[in-house]
């Protein structure tokens, strides 16, 4: 929660929306650079896939995690394994993601490696989620 409060405070100090966007992406990339190697490699690739598949999503930090927003609402996020001492990193989707598929659908995916097939699936999910 403290990390989120710092994120909000820093965002409110920025002048223009272009400055805010550039600073938010720089903060996200700095946070990725701090991750242990296994998480960093995954996060860097996820970032590149999101930027390519859904350029309209704005990168930003969300509770200290790399996230991507549309109209200020988080659509998807990367959760490192190290942050929560988990066995695997996670790519998650929030309510604004348009992944609806019947009465039940997944909103988080475990990531252990990024093969070409996994990268293609992430790209398709992100593109769909971004609407």
PDB file of C-alpha atoms in Angstrom:
ATOM      1  CA  UNK A   1       0.000   0.000   0.000  1.00  0.00           C
ATOM      2  CA  UNK A   2       2.890   2.344   0.737  1.00  0.00           C
ATOM      3  CA  UNK A   3       4.264   1.723  -2.732  1.00  0.00           C
ATOM      4  CA  UNK A   4       0.890   2.581  -4.281  1.00  0.00           C
ATOM      5  CA  UNK A   5       0.685   5.809  -2.259  1.00  0.00           C
ATOM      6  CA  UNK A   6       4.140   6.831  -3.557  1.00  0.00           C
ATOM      7  CA  UNK A   7       3.038   6.055  -7.126  1.00  0.00           C
ATOM      8  CA  UNK A   8      -0.045   8.263  -6.821  1.00  0.00           C
ATOM      9  CA  UNK A   9       1.888  11.105  -5.213  1.00  0.00           C
ATOM     10  CA  UNK A  10       4.567  11.047  -7.928  1.00  0.00           C
ATOM     11  CA  UNK A  11       1.935  10.993 -10.678  1.00  0.00           C
ATOM     12  CA  UNK A  12       0.130  14.021  -9.274  1.00  0.00           C
ATOM     13  CA  UNK A  13       3.324  16.116  -9.400  1.00  0.00           C
ATOM     14  CA  UNK A  14       3.882  15.769 -13.132  1.00  0.00           C
ATOM     15  CA  UNK A  15       2.953  18.624 -15.468  1.00  0.00           C
ATOM     16  CA  UNK A  16       1.677  17.551 -18.882  1.00  0.00           C
ATOM     17  CA  UNK A  17       0.097  14.271 -19.911  1.00  0.00           C
ATOM     18  CA  UNK A  18       3.077  13.563 -22.203  1.00  0.00           C
ATOM     19  CA  UNK A  19       5.413  14.094 -19.245  1.00  0.00           C
ATOM     20  CA  UNK A  20       3.250  11.816 -17.127  1.00  0.00           C
ATOM     21  CA  UNK A  21       3.253   9.067 -19.754  1.00  0.00           C
ATOM     22  CA  UNK A  22       7.019   9.226 -20.282  1.00  0.00           C
ATOM     23  CA  UNK A  23       7.719   9.278 -16.546  1.00  0.00           C
ATOM     24  CA  UNK A  24       5.305   6.404 -15.903  1.00  0.00           C
ATOM     25  CA  UNK A  25       7.005   4.229 -18.519  1.00  0.00           C
ATOM     26  CA  UNK A  26      10.453   5.147 -17.157  1.00  0.00           C
ATOM     27  CA  UNK A  27       9.326   4.139 -13.648  1.00  0.00           C
ATOM     28  CA  UNK A  28       7.948   0.862 -14.996  1.00  0.00           C
ATOM     29  CA  UNK A  29      11.207   0.076 -16.803  1.00  0.00           C
ATOM     30  CA  UNK A  30      13.215   0.949 -13.693  1.00  0.00           C
ATOM     31  CA  UNK A  31      11.065  -1.418 -11.624  1.00  0.00           C
ATOM     32  CA  UNK A  32      11.601  -4.187 -14.184  1.00  0.00           C
ATOM     33  CA  UNK A  33      15.372  -3.550 -14.066  1.00  0.00           C
ATOM     34  CA  UNK A  34      15.313  -4.142 -10.281  1.00  0.00           C
ATOM     35  CA  UNK A  35      13.789  -7.624 -10.634  1.00  0.00           C
ATOM     36  CA  UNK A  36      15.845 -10.801 -10.304  1.00  0.00           C
ATOM     37  CA  UNK A  37      17.014 -12.063 -13.694  1.00  0.00           C
ATOM     38  CA  UNK A  38      14.358 -14.744 -14.201  1.00  0.00           C
ATOM     39  CA  UNK A  39      11.500 -12.293 -13.552  1.00  0.00           C
ATOM     40  CA  UNK A  40      13.241  -9.443 -15.392  1.00  0.00           C
ATOM     41  CA  UNK A  41      13.569 -11.463 -18.609  1.00  0.00           C
ATOM     42  CA  UNK A  42       9.867 -12.362 -18.516  1.00  0.00           C
ATOM     43  CA  UNK A  43       8.771  -8.819 -17.610  1.00  0.00           C
ATOM     44  CA  UNK A  44      10.863  -7.212 -20.357  1.00  0.00           C
ATOM     45  CA  UNK A  45       9.385  -9.527 -22.967  1.00  0.00           C
ATOM     46  CA  UNK A  46       5.826  -9.066 -21.664  1.00  0.00           C
ATOM     47  CA  UNK A  47       6.364  -5.285 -21.820  1.00  0.00           C
ATOM     48  CA  UNK A  48       7.513  -5.538 -25.443  1.00  0.00           C
ATOM     49  CA  UNK A  49       4.555  -7.764 -26.356  1.00  0.00           C
ATOM     50  CA  UNK A  50       2.041  -5.404 -24.720  1.00  0.00           C
ATOM     51  CA  UNK A  51       3.572  -2.339 -26.415  1.00  0.00           C
ATOM     52  CA  UNK A  52       3.401  -4.100 -29.793  1.00  0.00           C
ATOM     53  CA  UNK A  53      -0.021  -5.753 -29.404  1.00  0.00           C
ATOM     54  CA  UNK A  54      -1.871  -2.907 -27.693  1.00  0.00           C
ATOM     55  CA  UNK A  55      -0.012   0.404 -28.118  1.00  0.00           C
ATOM     56  CA  UNK A  56      -3.043   2.285 -26.761  1.00  0.00           C
ATOM     57  CA  UNK A  57      -2.480   0.811 -23.291  1.00  0.00           C
ATOM     58  CA  UNK A  58      -0.491   3.133 -21.044  1.00  0.00           C
ATOM     59  CA  UNK A  59       2.353   1.541 -19.059  1.00  0.00           C
ATOM     60  CA  UNK A  60       2.436   2.432 -15.364  1.00  0.00           C
ATOM     61  CA  UNK A  61       3.247   0.994 -11.965  1.00  0.00           C
ATOM     62  CA  UNK A  62       0.403  -0.493  -9.983  1.00  0.00           C
ATOM     63  CA  UNK A  63       1.176  -1.573  -6.417  1.00  0.00           C
ATOM     64  CA  UNK A  64       4.828  -1.791  -7.469  1.00  0.00           C
ATOM     65  CA  UNK A  65       4.070  -4.053 -10.439  1.00  0.00           C
ATOM     66  CA  UNK A  66       4.319  -3.298 -14.163  1.00  0.00           C
ATOM     67  CA  UNK A  67       0.805  -2.667 -15.432  1.00  0.00           C
ATOM     68  CA  UNK A  68      -0.983  -1.344 -18.503  1.00  0.00           C
ATOM     69  CA  UNK A  69      -4.042   0.886 -18.380  1.00  0.00           C
ATOM     70  CA  UNK A  70      -6.807   2.175 -20.622  1.00  0.00           C
ATOM     71  CA  UNK A  71      -8.517   5.407 -19.562  1.00  0.00           C
ATOM     72  CA  UNK A  72      -6.729   5.217 -16.211  1.00  0.00           C
ATOM     73  CA  UNK A  73      -8.007   1.716 -15.393  1.00  0.00           C
ATOM     74  CA  UNK A  74      -5.604  -1.213 -15.198  1.00  0.00           C
ATOM     75  CA  UNK A  75      -6.294  -3.750 -17.935  1.00  0.00           C
ATOM     76  CA  UNK A  76      -3.375  -6.131 -17.359  1.00  0.00           C
ATOM     77  CA  UNK A  77      -0.351  -6.477 -15.110  1.00  0.00           C
ATOM     78  CA  UNK A  78       2.788  -8.528 -14.568  1.00  0.00           C
ATOM     79  CA  UNK A  79       3.397  -9.936 -11.099  1.00  0.00           C
ATOM     80  CA  UNK A  80       6.930 -11.177 -10.463  1.00  0.00           C
ATOM     81  CA  UNK A  81       7.433 -14.479  -8.688  1.00  0.00           C
ATOM     82  CA  UNK A  82       9.996 -12.891  -6.373  1.00  0.00           C
ATOM     83  CA  UNK A  83       7.647 -10.166  -5.078  1.00  0.00           C
ATOM     84  CA  UNK A  84       5.269 -12.702  -3.565  1.00  0.00           C
ATOM     85  CA  UNK A  85       7.770 -15.563  -3.126  1.00  0.00           C
ATOM     86  CA  UNK A  86       5.724 -17.587  -5.606  1.00  0.00           C
ATOM     87  CA  UNK A  87       6.754 -20.473  -7.802  1.00  0.00           C
ATOM     88  CA  UNK A  88       5.956 -18.574 -11.012  1.00  0.00           C
ATOM     89  CA  UNK A  89       5.376 -15.071 -12.362  1.00  0.00           C
ATOM     90  CA  UNK A  90       1.838 -14.115 -13.335  1.00  0.00           C
ATOM     91  CA  UNK A  91       0.218 -12.180 -16.153  1.00  0.00           C
ATOM     92  CA  UNK A  92      -3.116 -10.962 -14.819  1.00  0.00           C
ATOM     93  CA  UNK A  93      -6.125  -9.157 -16.228  1.00  0.00           C
ATOM     94  CA  UNK A  94      -8.541  -6.867 -14.367  1.00  0.00           C
ATOM     95  CA  UNK A  95     -12.238  -6.147 -14.977  1.00  0.00           C
ATOM     96  CA  UNK A  96     -11.680  -3.656 -17.853  1.00  0.00           C
ATOM     97  CA  UNK A  97     -10.058  -6.454 -19.888  1.00  0.00           C
ATOM     98  CA  UNK A  98     -12.518  -7.655 -22.469  1.00  0.00           C
ATOM     99  CA  UNK A  99     -11.740 -11.358 -22.168  1.00  0.00           C
ATOM    100  CA  UNK A 100     -15.303 -12.471 -21.453  1.00  0.00           C
ATOM    101  CA  UNK A 101     -15.952 -15.959 -22.750  1.00  0.00           C
ATOM    102  CA  UNK A 102     -19.212 -17.450 -21.560  1.00  0.00           C
ATOM    103  CA  UNK A 103     -19.929 -17.708 -17.856  1.00  0.00           C
ATOM    104  CA  UNK A 104     -16.318 -18.380 -16.786  1.00  0.00           C
ATOM    105  CA  UNK A 105     -12.860 -17.410 -18.107  1.00  0.00           C
ATOM    106  CA  UNK A 106      -9.324 -17.141 -16.727  1.00  0.00           C
ATOM    107  CA  UNK A 107      -8.060 -13.787 -15.477  1.00  0.00           C
ATOM    108  CA  UNK A 108      -4.477 -14.775 -14.581  1.00  0.00           C
ATOM    109  CA  UNK A 109      -1.862 -16.937 -16.242  1.00  0.00           C
ATOM    110  CA  UNK A 110       1.273 -18.489 -14.736  1.00  0.00           C
ATOM    111  CA  UNK A 111       4.462 -17.701 -16.670  1.00  0.00           C
ATOM    112  CA  UNK A 112       7.568 -19.847 -16.381  1.00  0.00           C
ATOM    113  CA  UNK A 113       9.053 -19.352 -19.855  1.00  0.00           C
ATOM    114  CA  UNK A 114       8.193 -17.457 -23.019  1.00  0.00           C
ATOM    115  CA  UNK A 115       8.189 -19.709 -26.029  1.00  0.00           C
ATOM    116  CA  UNK A 116       7.030 -18.386 -29.424  1.00  0.00           C
ATOM    117  CA  UNK A 117       3.642 -20.020 -28.817  1.00  0.00           C
ATOM    118  CA  UNK A 118       3.279 -18.391 -25.380  1.00  0.00           C
ATOM    119  CA  UNK A 119       4.336 -15.009 -26.784  1.00  0.00           C
ATOM    120  CA  UNK A 120       1.706 -15.301 -29.530  1.00  0.00           C
ATOM    121  CA  UNK A 121      -0.958 -16.222 -26.985  1.00  0.00           C
ATOM    122  CA  UNK A 122      -0.020 -13.282 -24.740  1.00  0.00           C
ATOM    123  CA  UNK A 123      -0.171 -10.950 -27.743  1.00  0.00           C
ATOM    124  CA  UNK A 124      -3.625 -12.215 -28.686  1.00  0.00           C
ATOM    125  CA  UNK A 125      -4.924 -11.981 -25.105  1.00  0.00           C
ATOM    126  CA  UNK A 126      -3.587  -8.441 -24.665  1.00  0.00           C
ATOM    127  CA  UNK A 127      -5.026  -7.330 -28.003  1.00  0.00           C
ATOM    128  CA  UNK A 128      -8.424  -8.749 -27.040  1.00  0.00           C
ATOM    129  CA  UNK A 129      -8.229  -7.294 -23.517  1.00  0.00           C
ATOM    130  CA  UNK A 130      -7.423  -3.832 -24.861  1.00  0.00           C
ATOM    131  CA  UNK A 131     -10.538  -3.942 -27.016  1.00  0.00           C
TER     132      UNK A 131
END
